[in-house]
Amino acid sequence: MKKTALIMAGGKGERFWPKSRLTLPKQFLSLTNDGKTMIQLTVERILPLVDMEDIYIATNESYKALVKEQLPDIPECNILCEPVGRNTAPCIGLGAVHIQHKYDDAVMMVLPSDHLVKYTDIFTDTLTTACSIAEQGTNLVTLGITPNYPETGYGYIKADKSISGKPSYPVDRFVEKPDYETAKAYVEGGDYYWNSGMFIWKVSSILTDLSLYMPETYAGLQKIGQAVGTENETSILASVFPTLPSESIDYGIMEKASDIYLVPGNFGWDDVGSWLAVERIRGIDENRNTFTGNVTALNTSGCTIEGKEKLIAAVGLHDLIVVDTDDALLICSKDSAGDIKKMLEILRNEGKDSYL
Amino acid sequence: MKKTALIMAGGKGERFWPKSRLTLPKQFLSLTNDGKTMIQLTVERILPLVDMEDIYIATNESYKALVKEQLPDIPECNILCEPVGRNTAPCIGLGAVHIQHKYDDAVMMVLPSDHLVKYTDIFTDTLTTACSIAEQGTNLVTLGITPNYPETGYGYIKADKSISGKPSYPVDRFVEKPDYETAKAYVEGGDYYWNSGMFIWKVSSILTDLSLYMPETYAGLQKIGQAVGTENETSILASVFPTLPSESIDYGIMEKASDIYLVPGNFGWDDVGSWLAVERIRGIDENRNTFTGNVTALNTSGCTIEGKEKLIAAVGLHDLIVVDTDDALLICSKDSAGDIKKMLEILRNEGKDSYL
């Protein structure tokens, strides 16, 4: 069966401010040493499995130019612009009706645009396995990342491992972000996986589940789907999409559907959730520092410093994140990386919107 | 008797990098809110006592343009350029022979160019007292700052307070920077004062003491003095001055001479010895922060942040010094303020001389 992909690229990526901005979210940035942006790497990773003309990008109008610039080989009609953000369920539904318009049915991979994968060969193999399971029936398939520490910032998926040694497991349940003790028990138990937000299914499977568990959304999507390729496509999308309830695919479908399979993923996944990820991606020196740009340090450890031409002299610093851009400089203790969104709120309140 | 002043302005002020540079030392910077530079404030402070044409500036050739720019009313012939730095004794001697050339004898105040004084009226009164004592004989007079905490970074002067209630005391001895326990005892005892580096004497008095305690230097200074106003002035200065031994006035004269008086100073003196001084000068907010420029902070305390137009967003920071300039950014823990000189050494070794 034809393999297609929907890459979700509508996020704002505020946690990577000030390198990311409202006009340049995280997925359009390069955080690796190869100079390729996150969304370029996402496309590159699936090209062994999916033809370029079968890759769809869901984003919003203001990022369309960025997508075209960074991914010039993606057909323009595959760039799906959501009129407003409505979380992942309507976004995925929009992709599904477009693919259905083209192929009637096909395997559809749903992938975030702002994650990194270290071992792309293993990733390809894992996706291949997931595709073959998705093709076999009406299954929904998700990639579950084997956890290697008790992360409290991710959702987890419990697999039913009563029959062991299989390339996939039936999903027992999806669980919300746990507290530390619970996360520790999850990691030690071996039945729980990180929810990667990567899904594989046939278009017919997800549309059936949407009709069952989100009938209102399904009805709206049908209207949108019927208009694809007609002169009314844009106007119908603009009038119907904003009426769809804002809902995540996890809550709207995955937590309710039966017949979900999990394929364990061990391909060096990183959701690049904050500046703290940079040291994992780029590696650290003997003082646990990660420096980019013109940095000179003395008695400094555990610091991530991201600069450009300007000299950054660090003296006696520990566990800080420093990000210097042309018009804004962030200095943030690692403990406070989660407060960057709060800082953006303050800047908004202070009328400093031009920096957002 | 005519009152004159020698302002010493040859220092590099490295501890204020990156705002101070080799081409723009601390005395030529403004650190107060009035926009006036340290050397401008120094001149302004003594104008109630000294005519502009009797103020001499000792500096070096590379700072002459800065002096002329910042102090356009000082006669150019009063800007004394040392061919090389030879510490304070030869510098003061150079001033003395110039003043002697002009007035035969006069009261001479010797003042650093990079200190701040909060209460200028009290400063004027104290200087007036010191001048009258200096006039009375061959005394050397120094201003001793009444210490209000056990600072270990200053030299101290022990006054002989056996006869109390006088506007000045005979100096018992000069002592080097003490350890903390010793400094504590000094402050509690009440006989010790901070060595401010401000001296008042007649030109004839200091020249006599130079002839007694630094005869070699004195002989060289005589040659230089005899050439002042002649066509050979520059060439003699260039050939003789570098041969003078490098020596501080404290070690060369003050620690050896008898007949030294101390006038206690309580005029809000600050030697502005490092970035740590900025919070004393500018004051702190309710979170003990001192911000200049476009700064927005969240959960940040005890930080001195010195920026300009660029937005500086501080998140979860404590006890840091941040100084942002066009081409260099310093981030330094307050505990490490003393290591800034070491950082400059590293930059020099890395070939980053252009930032010094």
JSON list of N, CA, C and O in Angstrom, two decimals, chain B residues 132-161:
[
{"chain": "B", "resi": 132, "resn": "SER", "atom": "N", "xyz": [45.47, 73.47, 54.50]},
{"chain": "B", "resi": 132, "resn": "SER", "atom": "CA", "xyz": [46.00, 74.39, 55.52]},
{"chain": "B", "resi": 132, "resn": "SER", "atom": "C", "xyz": [47.08, 73.71, 56.35]},
{"chain": "B", "resi": 132, "resn": "SER", "atom": "O", "xyz": [48.05, 74.34, 56.75]},
{"chain": "B", "resi": 133, "resn": "ILE", "atom": "N", "xyz": [46.93, 72.42, 56.58]},
{"chain": "B", "resi": 133, "resn": "ILE", "atom": "CA", "xyz": [47.98, 71.69, 57.32]},
{"chain": "B", "resi": 133, "resn": "ILE", "atom": "C", "xyz": [49.25, 71.58, 56.47]},
{"chain": "B", "resi": 133, "resn": "ILE", "atom": "O", "xyz": [50.36, 71.75, 56.96]},
{"chain": "B", "resi": 134, "resn": "ALA", "atom": "N", "xyz": [49.05, 71.29, 55.17]},
{"chain": "B", "resi": 134, "resn": "ALA", "atom": "CA", "xyz": [50.20, 71.15, 54.28]},
{"chain": "B", "resi": 134, "resn": "ALA", "atom": "C", "xyz": [50.98, 72.46, 54.17]},
{"chain": "B", "resi": 134, "resn": "ALA", "atom": "O", "xyz": [52.22, 72.46, 54.07]},
{"chain": "B", "resi": 135, "resn": "GLU", "atom": "N", "xyz": [50.25, 73.56, 54.21]},
{"chain": "B", "resi": 135, "resn": "GLU", "atom": "CA", "xyz": [50.90, 74.87, 54.10]},
{"chain": "B", "resi": 135, "resn": "GLU", "atom": "C", "xyz": [51.77, 75.21, 55.30]},
{"chain": "B", "resi": 135, "resn": "GLU", "atom": "O", "xyz": [52.70, 76.03, 55.20]},
{"chain": "B", "resi": 136, "resn": "GLN", "atom": "N", "xyz": [51.42, 74.62, 56.47]},
{"chain": "B", "resi": 136, "resn": "GLN", "atom": "CA", "xyz": [52.07, 75.04, 57.72]},
{"chain": "B", "resi": 136, "resn": "GLN", "atom": "C", "xyz": [53.52, 74.62, 57.86]},
{"chain": "B", "resi": 136, "resn": "GLN", "atom": "O", "xyz": [54.20, 75.02, 58.80]},
{"chain": "B", "resi": 137, "resn": "GLY", "atom": "N", "xyz": [53.99, 73.73, 56.98]},
{"chain": "B", "resi": 137, "resn": "GLY", "atom": "CA", "xyz": [55.37, 73.31, 57.16]},
{"chain": "B", "resi": 137, "resn": "GLY", "atom": "C", "xyz": [55.81, 72.42, 56.02]},
{"chain": "B", "resi": 137, "resn": "GLY", "atom": "O", "xyz": [55.45, 72.66, 54.86]},
{"chain": "B", "resi": 138, "resn": "THR", "atom": "N", "xyz": [56.56, 71.39, 56.35]},
{"chain": "B", "resi": 138, "resn": "THR", "atom": "CA", "xyz": [57.02, 70.46, 55.32]},
{"chain": "B", "resi": 138, "resn": "THR", "atom": "C", "xyz": [56.23, 69.15, 55.39]},
{"chain": "B", "resi": 138, "resn": "THR", "atom": "O", "xyz": [56.66, 68.12, 54.88]},
{"chain": "B", "resi": 139, "resn": "ASN", "atom": "N", "xyz": [55.04, 69.23, 56.02]},
{"chain": "B", "resi": 139, "resn": "ASN", "atom": "CA", "xyz": [54.20, 68.04, 56.19]},
{"chain": "B", "resi": 139, "resn": "ASN", "atom": "C", "xyz": [53.77, 67.43, 54.86]},
{"chain": "B", "resi": 139, "resn": "ASN", "atom": "O", "xyz": [53.49, 68.14, 53.91]},
{"chain": "B", "resi": 140, "resn": "LEU", "atom": "N", "xyz": [53.66, 66.10, 54.89]},
{"chain": "B", "resi": 140, "resn": "LEU", "atom": "CA", "xyz": [52.88, 65.42, 53.86]},
{"chain": "B", "resi": 140, "resn": "LEU", "atom": "C", "xyz": [51.53, 65.12, 54.49]},
{"chain": "B", "resi": 140, "resn": "LEU", "atom": "O", "xyz": [51.46, 64.71, 55.65]},
{"chain": "B", "resi": 141, "resn": "VAL", "atom": "N", "xyz": [50.47, 65.32, 53.75]},
{"chain": "B", "resi": 141, "resn": "VAL", "atom": "CA", "xyz": [49.13, 65.07, 54.30]},
{"chain": "B", "resi": 141, "resn": "VAL", "atom": "C", "xyz": [48.41, 64.07, 53.41]},
{"chain": "B", "resi": 141, "resn": "VAL", "atom": "O", "xyz": [48.53, 64.11, 52.17]},
{"chain": "B", "resi": 142, "resn": "THR", "atom": "N", "xyz": [47.70, 63.14, 54.05]},
{"chain": "B", "resi": 142, "resn": "THR", "atom": "CA", "xyz": [46.91, 62.18, 53.27]},
{"chain": "B", "resi": 142, "resn": "THR", "atom": "C", "xyz": [45.49, 62.16, 53.81]},
{"chain": "B", "resi": 142, "resn": "THR", "atom": "O", "xyz": [45.27, 62.43, 54.99]},
{"chain": "B", "resi": 143, "resn": "LEU", "atom": "N", "xyz": [44.55, 61.88, 52.92]},
{"chain": "B", "resi": 143, "resn": "LEU", "atom": "CA", "xyz": [43.17, 61.72, 53.38]},
{"chain": "B", "resi": 143, "resn": "LEU", "atom": "C", "xyz": [42.97, 60.24, 53.73]},
{"chain": "B", "resi": 143, "resn": "LEU", "atom": "O", "xyz": [43.21, 59.37, 52.90]},
{"chain": "B", "resi": 144, "resn": "GLY", "atom": "N", "xyz": [42.56, 59.99, 54.97]},
{"chain": "B", "resi": 144, "resn": "GLY", "atom": "CA", "xyz": [42.28, 58.62, 55.40]},
{"chain": "B", "resi": 144, "resn": "GLY", "atom": "C", "xyz": [40.78, 58.43, 55.52]},
{"chain": "B", "resi": 144, "resn": "GLY", "atom": "O", "xyz": [40.09, 59.22, 56.15]},
{"chain": "B", "resi": 145, "resn": "ILE", "atom": "N", "xyz": [40.27, 57.41, 54.83]},
{"chain": "B", "resi": 145, "resn": "ILE", "atom": "CA", "xyz": [38.82, 57.20, 54.84]},
{"chain": "B", "resi": 145, "resn": "ILE", "atom": "C", "xyz": [38.43, 56.41, 56.09]},
{"chain": "B", "resi": 145, "resn": "ILE", "atom": "O", "xyz": [38.99, 55.35, 56.36]},
{"chain": "B", "resi": 146, "resn": "THR", "atom": "N", "xyz": [37.48, 56.93, 56.85]},
{"chain": "B", "resi": 146, "resn": "THR", "atom": "CA", "xyz": [36.99, 56.20, 58.02]},
{"chain": "B", "resi": 146, "resn": "THR", "atom": "C", "xyz": [36.34, 54.91, 57.54]},
{"chain": "B", "resi": 146, "resn": "THR", "atom": "O", "xyz": [35.37, 54.96, 56.76]},
{"chain": "B", "resi": 147, "resn": "PRO", "atom": "N", "xyz": [36.88, 53.76, 57.94]},
{"chain": "B", "resi": 147, "resn": "PRO", "atom": "CA", "xyz": [36.36, 52.49, 57.39]},
{"chain": "B", "resi": 147, "resn": "PRO", "atom": "C", "xyz": [35.03, 52.12, 58.03]},
{"chain": "B", "resi": 147, "resn": "PRO", "atom": "O", "xyz": [34.85, 52.34, 59.23]},
{"chain": "B", "resi": 148, "resn": "ASN", "atom": "N", "xyz": [34.09, 51.61, 57.26]},
{"chain": "B", "resi": 148, "resn": "ASN", "atom": "CA", "xyz": [32.83, 51.16, 57.86]},
{"chain": "B", "resi": 148, "resn": "ASN", "atom": "C", "xyz": [32.59, 49.67, 57.69]},
{"chain": "B", "resi": 148, "resn": "ASN", "atom": "O", "xyz": [31.53, 49.16, 58.00]},
{"chain": "B", "resi": 149, "resn": "TYR", "atom": "N", "xyz": [33.59, 48.97, 57.21]},
{"chain": "B", "resi": 149, "resn": "TYR", "atom": "CA", "xyz": [33.55, 47.50, 57.20]},
{"chain": "B", "resi": 149, "resn": "TYR", "atom": "C", "xyz": [34.98, 47.01, 56.99]},
{"chain": "B", "resi": 149, "resn": "TYR", "atom": "O", "xyz": [35.84, 47.76, 56.51]},
{"chain": "B", "resi": 150, "resn": "PRO", "atom": "N", "xyz": [35.26, 45.76, 57.35]},
{"chain": "B", "resi": 150, "resn": "PRO", "atom": "CA", "xyz": [36.65, 45.26, 57.29]},
{"chain": "B", "resi": 150, "resn": "PRO", "atom": "C", "xyz": [37.09, 44.87, 55.88]},
{"chain": "B", "resi": 150, "resn": "PRO", "atom": "O", "xyz": [37.28, 43.69, 55.59]},
{"chain": "B", "resi": 151, "resn": "GLU", "atom": "N", "xyz": [37.26, 45.83, 55.01]},
{"chain": "B", "resi": 151, "resn": "GLU", "atom": "CA", "xyz": [37.69, 45.60, 53.63]},
{"chain": "B", "resi": 151, "resn": "GLU", "atom": "C", "xyz": [39.13, 45.07, 53.63]},
{"chain": "B", "resi": 151, "resn": "GLU", "atom": "O", "xyz": [40.02, 45.64, 54.28]},
{"chain": "B", "resi": 152, "resn": "THR", "atom": "N", "xyz": [39.32, 43.97, 52.90]},
{"chain": "B", "resi": 152, "resn": "THR", "atom": "CA", "xyz": [40.67, 43.39, 52.83]},
{"chain": "B", "resi": 152, "resn": "THR", "atom": "C", "xyz": [41.40, 43.80, 51.55]},
{"chain": "B", "resi": 152, "resn": "THR", "atom": "O", "xyz": [42.54, 43.40, 51.33]},
{"chain": "B", "resi": 153, "resn": "GLY", "atom": "N", "xyz": [40.71, 44.58, 50.73]},
{"chain": "B", "resi": 153, "resn": "GLY", "atom": "CA", "xyz": [41.31, 44.96, 49.45]},
{"chain": "B", "resi": 153, "resn": "GLY", "atom": "C", "xyz": [42.04, 46.30, 49.48]},
{"chain": "B", "resi": 153, "resn": "GLY", "atom": "O", "xyz": [42.61, 46.70, 48.47]},
{"chain": "B", "resi": 154, "resn": "TYR", "atom": "N", "xyz": [42.01, 46.99, 50.60]},
{"chain": "B", "resi": 154, "resn": "TYR", "atom": "CA", "xyz": [42.67, 48.30, 50.70]},
{"chain": "B", "resi": 154, "resn": "TYR", "atom": "C", "xyz": [43.86, 48.24, 51.65]},
{"chain": "B", "resi": 154, "resn": "TYR", "atom": "O", "xyz": [43.89, 47.42, 52.58]},
{"chain": "B", "resi": 155, "resn": "GLY", "atom": "N", "xyz": [44.83, 49.14, 51.45]},
{"chain": "B", "resi": 155, "resn": "GLY", "atom": "CA", "xyz": [45.83, 49.40, 52.47]},
{"chain": "B", "resi": 155, "resn": "GLY", "atom": "C", "xyz": [45.22, 50.27, 53.57]},
{"chain": "B", "resi": 155, "resn": "GLY", "atom": "O", "xyz": [44.23, 50.97, 53.34]},
{"chain": "B", "resi": 156, "resn": "TYR", "atom": "N", "xyz": [45.80, 50.19, 54.76]},
{"chain": "B", "resi": 156, "resn": "TYR", "atom": "CA", "xyz": [45.29, 50.98, 55.89]},
{"chain": "B", "resi": 156, "resn": "TYR", "atom": "C", "xyz": [46.40, 51.93, 56.37]},
{"chain": "B", "resi": 156, "resn": "TYR", "atom": "O", "xyz": [47.59, 51.70, 56.14]},
{"chain": "B", "resi": 157, "resn": "ILE", "atom": "N", "xyz": [45.99, 52.98, 57.07]},
{"chain": "B", "resi": 157, "resn": "ILE", "atom": "CA", "xyz": [46.93, 53.91, 57.69]},
{"chain": "B", "resi": 157, "resn": "ILE", "atom": "C", "xyz": [46.58, 54.01, 59.16]},
{"chain": "B", "resi": 157, "resn": "ILE", "atom": "O", "xyz": [45.41, 54.24, 59.51]},
{"chain": "B", "resi": 158, "resn": "LYS", "atom": "N", "xyz": [47.57, 53.79, 60.02]},
{"chain": "B", "resi": 158, "resn": "LYS", "atom": "CA", "xyz": [47.33, 53.91, 61.46]},
{"chain": "B", "resi": 158, "resn": "LYS", "atom": "C", "xyz": [47.64, 55.35, 61.90]},
{"chain": "B", "resi": 158, "resn": "LYS", "atom": "O", "xyz": [48.73, 55.87, 61.67]},
{"chain": "B", "resi": 159, "resn": "ALA", "atom": "N", "xyz": [46.62, 55.98, 62.49]},
{"chain": "B", "resi": 159, "resn": "ALA", "atom": "CA", "xyz": [46.81, 57.35, 62.98]},
{"chain": "B", "resi": 159, "resn": "ALA", "atom": "C", "xyz": [47.21, 57.31, 64.45]},
{"chain": "B", "resi": 159, "resn": "ALA", "atom": "O", "xyz": [46.82, 56.42, 65.19]},
{"chain": "B", "resi": 160, "resn": "ASP", "atom": "N", "xyz": [47.99, 58.27, 64.83]},
{"chain": "B", "resi": 160, "resn": "ASP", "atom": "CA", "xyz": [48.35, 58.42, 66.25]},
{"chain": "B", "resi": 160, "resn": "ASP", "atom": "C", "xyz": [47.30, 59.32, 66.89]},
{"chain": "B", "resi": 160, "resn": "ASP", "atom": "O", "xyz": [47.36, 60.55, 66.76]},
{"chain": "B", "resi": 161, "resn": "LYS", "atom": "N", "xyz": [46.35, 58.71, 67.57]},
{"chain": "B", "resi": 161, "resn": "LYS", "atom": "CA", "xyz": [45.23, 59.49, 68.11]},
{"chain": "B", "resi": 161, "resn": "LYS", "atom": "C", "xyz": [45.41, 59.79, 69.59]},
{"chain": "B", "resi": 161, "resn": "LYS", "atom": "O", "xyz": [44.43, 59.99, 70.33]}
]
